Coordinates of C-alpha atoms and ligand atoms in Angstrom, one line a residue:
X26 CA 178.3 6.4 85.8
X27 CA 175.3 4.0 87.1
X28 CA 173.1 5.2 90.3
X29 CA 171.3 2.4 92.1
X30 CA 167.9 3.4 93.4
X31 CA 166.3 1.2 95.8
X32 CA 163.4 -0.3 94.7
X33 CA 160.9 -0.2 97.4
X34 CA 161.4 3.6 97.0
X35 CA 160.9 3.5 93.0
X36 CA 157.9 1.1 93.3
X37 CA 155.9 3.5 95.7
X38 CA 157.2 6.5 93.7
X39 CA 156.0 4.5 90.6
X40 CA 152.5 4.4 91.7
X41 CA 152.2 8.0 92.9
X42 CA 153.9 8.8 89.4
X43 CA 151.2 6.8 87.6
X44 CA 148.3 8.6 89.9
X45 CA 150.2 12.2 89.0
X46 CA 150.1 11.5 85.2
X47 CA 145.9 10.3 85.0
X48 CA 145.5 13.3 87.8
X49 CA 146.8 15.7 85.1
X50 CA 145.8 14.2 81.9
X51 CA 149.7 13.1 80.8
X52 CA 149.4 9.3 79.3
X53 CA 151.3 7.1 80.8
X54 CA 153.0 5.9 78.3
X55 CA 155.1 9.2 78.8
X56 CA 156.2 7.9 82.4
X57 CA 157.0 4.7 81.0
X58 CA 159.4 6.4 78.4
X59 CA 161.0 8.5 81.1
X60 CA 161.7 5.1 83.2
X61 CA 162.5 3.2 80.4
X62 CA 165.0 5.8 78.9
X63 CA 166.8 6.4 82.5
X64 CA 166.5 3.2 84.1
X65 CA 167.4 -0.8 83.2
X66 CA 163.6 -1.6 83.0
X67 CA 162.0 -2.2 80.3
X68 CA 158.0 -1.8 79.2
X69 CA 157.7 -5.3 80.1
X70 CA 159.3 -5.1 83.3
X71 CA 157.0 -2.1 84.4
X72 CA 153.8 -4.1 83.4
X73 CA 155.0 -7.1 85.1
X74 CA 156.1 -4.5 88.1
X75 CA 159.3 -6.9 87.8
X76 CA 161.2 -4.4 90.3
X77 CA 159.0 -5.6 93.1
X78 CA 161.4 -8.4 93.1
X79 CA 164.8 -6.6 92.7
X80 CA 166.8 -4.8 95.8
X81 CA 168.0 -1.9 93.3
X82 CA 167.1 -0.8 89.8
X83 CA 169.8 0.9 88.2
X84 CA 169.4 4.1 86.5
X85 CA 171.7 6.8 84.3
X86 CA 170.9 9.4 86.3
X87 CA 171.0 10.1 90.4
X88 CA 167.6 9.2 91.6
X89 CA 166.5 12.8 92.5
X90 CA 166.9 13.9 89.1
X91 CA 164.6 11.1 87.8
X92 CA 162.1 12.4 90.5
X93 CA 162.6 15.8 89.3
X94 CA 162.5 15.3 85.5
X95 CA 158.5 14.0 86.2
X96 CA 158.1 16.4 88.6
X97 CA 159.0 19.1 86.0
X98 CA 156.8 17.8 83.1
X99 CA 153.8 17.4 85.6
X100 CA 154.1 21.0 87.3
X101 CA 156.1 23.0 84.3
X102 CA 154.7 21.0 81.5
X103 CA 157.9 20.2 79.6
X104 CA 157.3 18.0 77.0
X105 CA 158.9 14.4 77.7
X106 CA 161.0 14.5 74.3
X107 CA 162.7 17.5 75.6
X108 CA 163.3 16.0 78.9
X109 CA 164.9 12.8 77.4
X110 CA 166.5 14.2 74.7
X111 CA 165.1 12.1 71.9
X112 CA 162.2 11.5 69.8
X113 CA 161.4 8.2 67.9
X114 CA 160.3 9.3 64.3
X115 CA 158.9 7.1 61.3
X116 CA 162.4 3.9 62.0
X117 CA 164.7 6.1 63.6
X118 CA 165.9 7.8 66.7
X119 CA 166.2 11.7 66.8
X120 CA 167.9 13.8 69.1
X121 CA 165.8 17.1 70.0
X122 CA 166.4 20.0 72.6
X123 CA 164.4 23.1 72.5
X124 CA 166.1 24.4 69.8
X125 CA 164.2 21.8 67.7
X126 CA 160.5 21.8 67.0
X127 CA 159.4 18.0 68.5
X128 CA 159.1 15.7 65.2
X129 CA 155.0 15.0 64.9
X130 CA 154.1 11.8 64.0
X131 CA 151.5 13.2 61.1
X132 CA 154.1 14.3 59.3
X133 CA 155.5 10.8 58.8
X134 CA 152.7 10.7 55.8
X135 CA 154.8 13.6 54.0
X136 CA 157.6 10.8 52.9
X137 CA 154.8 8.2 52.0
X138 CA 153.6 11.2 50.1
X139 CA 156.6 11.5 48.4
X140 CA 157.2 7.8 47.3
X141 CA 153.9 7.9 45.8
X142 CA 153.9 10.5 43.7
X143 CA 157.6 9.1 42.6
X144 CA 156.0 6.1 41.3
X145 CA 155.2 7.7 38.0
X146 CA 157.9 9.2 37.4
X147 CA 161.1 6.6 39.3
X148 CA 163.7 9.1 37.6
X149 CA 162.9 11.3 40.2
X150 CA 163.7 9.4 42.7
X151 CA 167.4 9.3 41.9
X152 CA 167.7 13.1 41.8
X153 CA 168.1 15.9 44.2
X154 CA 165.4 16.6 47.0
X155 CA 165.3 19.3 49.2
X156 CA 163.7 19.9 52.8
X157 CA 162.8 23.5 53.3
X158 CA 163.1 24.3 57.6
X159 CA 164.8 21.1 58.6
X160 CA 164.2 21.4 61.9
X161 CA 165.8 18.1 63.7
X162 CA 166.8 17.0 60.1
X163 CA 163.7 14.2 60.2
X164 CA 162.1 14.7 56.9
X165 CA 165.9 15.3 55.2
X166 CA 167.3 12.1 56.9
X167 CA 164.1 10.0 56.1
X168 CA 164.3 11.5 52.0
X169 CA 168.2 10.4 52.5
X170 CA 166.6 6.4 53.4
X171 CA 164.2 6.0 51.0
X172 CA 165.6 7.6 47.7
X173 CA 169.2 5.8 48.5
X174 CA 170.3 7.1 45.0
X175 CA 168.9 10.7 45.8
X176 CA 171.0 13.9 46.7
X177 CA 169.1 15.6 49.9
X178 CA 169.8 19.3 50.7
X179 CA 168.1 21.1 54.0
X180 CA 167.7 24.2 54.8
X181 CA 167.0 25.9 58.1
X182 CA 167.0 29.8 59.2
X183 CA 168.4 28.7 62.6
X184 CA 171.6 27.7 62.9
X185 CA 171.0 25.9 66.5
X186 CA 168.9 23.7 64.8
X187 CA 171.7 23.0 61.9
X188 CA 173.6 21.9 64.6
X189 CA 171.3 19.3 65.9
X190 CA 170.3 18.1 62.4
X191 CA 174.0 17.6 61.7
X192 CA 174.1 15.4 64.9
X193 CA 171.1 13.3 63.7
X194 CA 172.3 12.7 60.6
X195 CA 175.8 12.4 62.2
X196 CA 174.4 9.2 64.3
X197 CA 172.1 7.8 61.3
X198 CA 175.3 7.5 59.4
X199 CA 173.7 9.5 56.8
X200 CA 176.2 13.0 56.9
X201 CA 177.6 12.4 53.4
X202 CA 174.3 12.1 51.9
X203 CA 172.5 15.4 53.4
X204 CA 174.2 18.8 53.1
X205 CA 172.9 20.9 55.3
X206 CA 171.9 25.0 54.2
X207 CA 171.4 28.1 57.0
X208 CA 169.5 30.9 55.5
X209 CA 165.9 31.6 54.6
X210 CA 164.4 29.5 52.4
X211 CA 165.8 29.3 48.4
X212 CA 168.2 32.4 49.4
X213 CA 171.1 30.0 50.5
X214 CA 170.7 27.8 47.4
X215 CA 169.9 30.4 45.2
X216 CA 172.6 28.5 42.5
X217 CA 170.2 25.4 42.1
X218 CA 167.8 26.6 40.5
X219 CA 166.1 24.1 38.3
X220 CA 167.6 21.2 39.8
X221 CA 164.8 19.6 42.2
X222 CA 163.1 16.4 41.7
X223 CA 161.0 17.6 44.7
X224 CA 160.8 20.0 47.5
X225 CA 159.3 19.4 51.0
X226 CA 158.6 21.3 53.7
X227 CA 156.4 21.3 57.1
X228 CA 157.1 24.8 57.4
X229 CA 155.6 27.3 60.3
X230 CA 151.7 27.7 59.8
X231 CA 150.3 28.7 63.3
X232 CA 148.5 31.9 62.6
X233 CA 150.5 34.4 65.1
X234 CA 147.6 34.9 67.6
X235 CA 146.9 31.8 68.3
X236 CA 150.1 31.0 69.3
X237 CA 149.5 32.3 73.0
X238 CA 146.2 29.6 72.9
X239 CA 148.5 26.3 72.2
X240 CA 149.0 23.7 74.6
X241 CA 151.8 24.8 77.4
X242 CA 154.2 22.5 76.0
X243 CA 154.7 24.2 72.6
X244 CA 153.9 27.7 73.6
X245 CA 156.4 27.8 76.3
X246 CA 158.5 25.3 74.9
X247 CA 159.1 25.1 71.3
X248 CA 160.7 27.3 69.2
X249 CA 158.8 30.2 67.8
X250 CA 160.5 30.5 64.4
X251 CA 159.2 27.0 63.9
X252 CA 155.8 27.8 64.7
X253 CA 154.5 31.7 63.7
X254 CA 153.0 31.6 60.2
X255 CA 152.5 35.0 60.6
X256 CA 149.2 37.0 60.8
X257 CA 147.1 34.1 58.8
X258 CA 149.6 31.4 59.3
X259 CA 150.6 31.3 55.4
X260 CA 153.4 33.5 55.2
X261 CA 155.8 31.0 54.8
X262 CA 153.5 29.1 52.5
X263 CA 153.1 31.6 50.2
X264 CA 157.2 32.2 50.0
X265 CA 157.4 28.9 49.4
X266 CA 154.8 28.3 46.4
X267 CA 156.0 31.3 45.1
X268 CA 159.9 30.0 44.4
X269 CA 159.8 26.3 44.1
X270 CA 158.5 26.5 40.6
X271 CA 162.3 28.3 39.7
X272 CA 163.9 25.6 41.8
X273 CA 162.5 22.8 40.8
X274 CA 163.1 20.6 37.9
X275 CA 159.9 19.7 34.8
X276 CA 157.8 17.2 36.6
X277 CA 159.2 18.2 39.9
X278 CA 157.3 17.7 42.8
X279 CA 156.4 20.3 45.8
X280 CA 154.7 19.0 49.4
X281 CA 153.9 20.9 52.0
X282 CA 152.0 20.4 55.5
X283 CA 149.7 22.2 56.3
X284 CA 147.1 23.1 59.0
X285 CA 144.1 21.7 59.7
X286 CA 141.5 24.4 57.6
X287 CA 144.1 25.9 55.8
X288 CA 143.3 23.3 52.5
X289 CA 141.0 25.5 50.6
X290 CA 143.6 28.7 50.8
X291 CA 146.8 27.0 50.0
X292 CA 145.0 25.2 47.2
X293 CA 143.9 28.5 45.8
X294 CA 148.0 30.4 46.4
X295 CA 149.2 27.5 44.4
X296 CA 146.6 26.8 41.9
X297 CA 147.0 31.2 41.6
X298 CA 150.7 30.8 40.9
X299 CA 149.5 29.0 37.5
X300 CA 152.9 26.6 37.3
X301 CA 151.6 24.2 39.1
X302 CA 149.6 20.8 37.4
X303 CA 147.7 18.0 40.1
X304 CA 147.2 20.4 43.0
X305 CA 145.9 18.3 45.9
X306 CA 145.2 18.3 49.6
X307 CA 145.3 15.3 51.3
X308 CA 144.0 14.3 55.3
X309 CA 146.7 12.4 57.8
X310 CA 145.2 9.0 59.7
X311 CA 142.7 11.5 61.7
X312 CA 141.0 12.5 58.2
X313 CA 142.3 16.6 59.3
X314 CA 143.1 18.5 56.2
X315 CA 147.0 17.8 56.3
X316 CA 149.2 18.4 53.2
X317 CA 149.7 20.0 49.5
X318 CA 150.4 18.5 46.5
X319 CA 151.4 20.0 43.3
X320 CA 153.5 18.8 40.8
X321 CA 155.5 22.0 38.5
X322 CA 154.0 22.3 35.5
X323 CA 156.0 21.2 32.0
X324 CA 157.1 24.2 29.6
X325 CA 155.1 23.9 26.3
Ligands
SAM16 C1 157.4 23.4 61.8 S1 159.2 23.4 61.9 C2 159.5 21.9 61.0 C3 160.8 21.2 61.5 C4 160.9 19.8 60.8 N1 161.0 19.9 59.4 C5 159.8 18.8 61.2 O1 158.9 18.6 60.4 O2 159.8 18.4 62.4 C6 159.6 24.7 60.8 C7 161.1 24.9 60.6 O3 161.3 26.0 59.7 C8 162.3 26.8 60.1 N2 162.2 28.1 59.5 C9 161.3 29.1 59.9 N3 161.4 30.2 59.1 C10 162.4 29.8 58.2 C11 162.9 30.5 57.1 N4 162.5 31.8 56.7 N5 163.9 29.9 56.3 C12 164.3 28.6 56.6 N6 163.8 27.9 57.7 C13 162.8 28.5 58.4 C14 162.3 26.7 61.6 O4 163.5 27.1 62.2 C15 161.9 25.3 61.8 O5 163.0 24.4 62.0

């Protein structure tokens, strides 16, 4: 169903909108989404201010409710993927809900990360990869594009976020490529051991007490299984370094995000482990400490 919304109303609202957002430090380009997601405009038409000319924009939701959904992520700081139930991540759409940790644009870099440390070794690329804490399914359904021949298996301790991982890769057209695991970590997949070309993961690093500290709109809003590391953050880390070598395959491949300061410690767990060759942490686009490397090391 359409709702029509006069357009001398949205224009002033517009402009009080924009004044809210710079008044509270949101970027615009958040309003803009919100509009351009619930409305006919487009980017172009809101530059333009093209609804100065129209008698009534139409929008997919009652005009209130637009009014309201701003409202909420001025006053209540819900974050504007939430409110629109998407998030664009590396080509591709996602849906998210609070069940889902938001899909950061940094860790884009962990599939680029992946390809190139595939060049060496292209046989890799055909076998099976595995994405430990899915989430919203992003890294699993990006794996799934760019190693067409690959076999992708996810994992997630939630089973709310299953269900919205399964959607994602549902509406990418990518379910018969990804099967989707709930249980924590290696312990639903315990049977493959071995078989991995690689193993990914942006798994929760947030030391615990700083959780409390973050901006409102993960604190209050995303979930805390996705976040709390535990006391130091590494927890998970350290679960994970500790297994992959049994899952993964000679030459196999392990990345893993990590948090900014965090390099020198998770260097030190994996290099500790002594099955890992090529350990390596590598900065995102900021330069900030951001991933992992390591490859598993071959038997002698
Ligand atoms: C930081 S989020 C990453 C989500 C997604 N991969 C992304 O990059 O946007 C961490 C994910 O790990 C999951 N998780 C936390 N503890 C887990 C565990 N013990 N076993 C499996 N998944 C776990 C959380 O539910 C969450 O989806």
């Amino acid at each position: 169903m359409d709702f029509f919304i006069p357009a001398s109303d949205f224009s002033s609202w517009y402009s009080h909108a924009q004044n809210l957002a710079k008044h509270h430090n949101i970027s615009p380009l958040e309003l803009e989404l919100l509009v351009t997601h619930f409305t006919e405009l487009s980017p172009l038409d809101l530059k333009l201010q093209n609804y100065q000319q129209k008698d009534y924009i139409k929008s997919k939701i009652p005009w209130n409710n637009l009014k309201d959904s701003w409202e909420e992520r001025i006053t209540e700081r819900r974050p504007i993927q939430y409110i629109i139930g998407e998030c664009h991540w590396r080509n591709f759409t996602l849906i998210v809900t609070p069940d889902v940790l938001i899909p950061r644009p940094e860790t884009e870099l962990i599939i680029d990360l992946a390809l190139e440390k595939t060049e060496q070794y292209p046989h890799l690329r055909q076998g099976k990869w595995l994405d430990l804490g899915t989430g919203s399914g992003a890294i699993a359904i990006a794996l799934a594009q760019v190693f067409p021949q690959g076999e992708i298996i996810a994992v997630d301790k939630s089973e709310k976020a299953l269900n919205i991982a399964r959607q994602n890769a549902h509406r990418l057209g990518l379910s018969d490529r990804i099967k989707f695991y709930q249980g924590s970590w290696f312990e639903p997949i315990i049977t493959q051991k071995n078989s991995f070309s690689g193993i990914l993961s942006n798994p929760p690093y947030i030391p615990t007490s700083f959780i409390a500290s973050l901006q409102p709109e993960i604190a209050n809003y995303e979930p805390r299984l996705a976040l709390d590391g535990g006391e130091d953050g590494l927890q998970a880390i350290r679960e994970i370094v500790e297994s992959s070598p049994e899952f993964l395959q000679d030459n196999g491949i392990l990345i893993l995000e990590i948090m900014t300061g965090q390099g020198k410690m998770v260097k030190e767990i994996i290099t500790q482990k002594g099955q890992y060759t090529d350990v390596e942490i590598r900065t995102d686009l900021a330069h900030l400490e951001r991933f992992a490397l390591a490859r598993k090391t071959l038997l002698q």
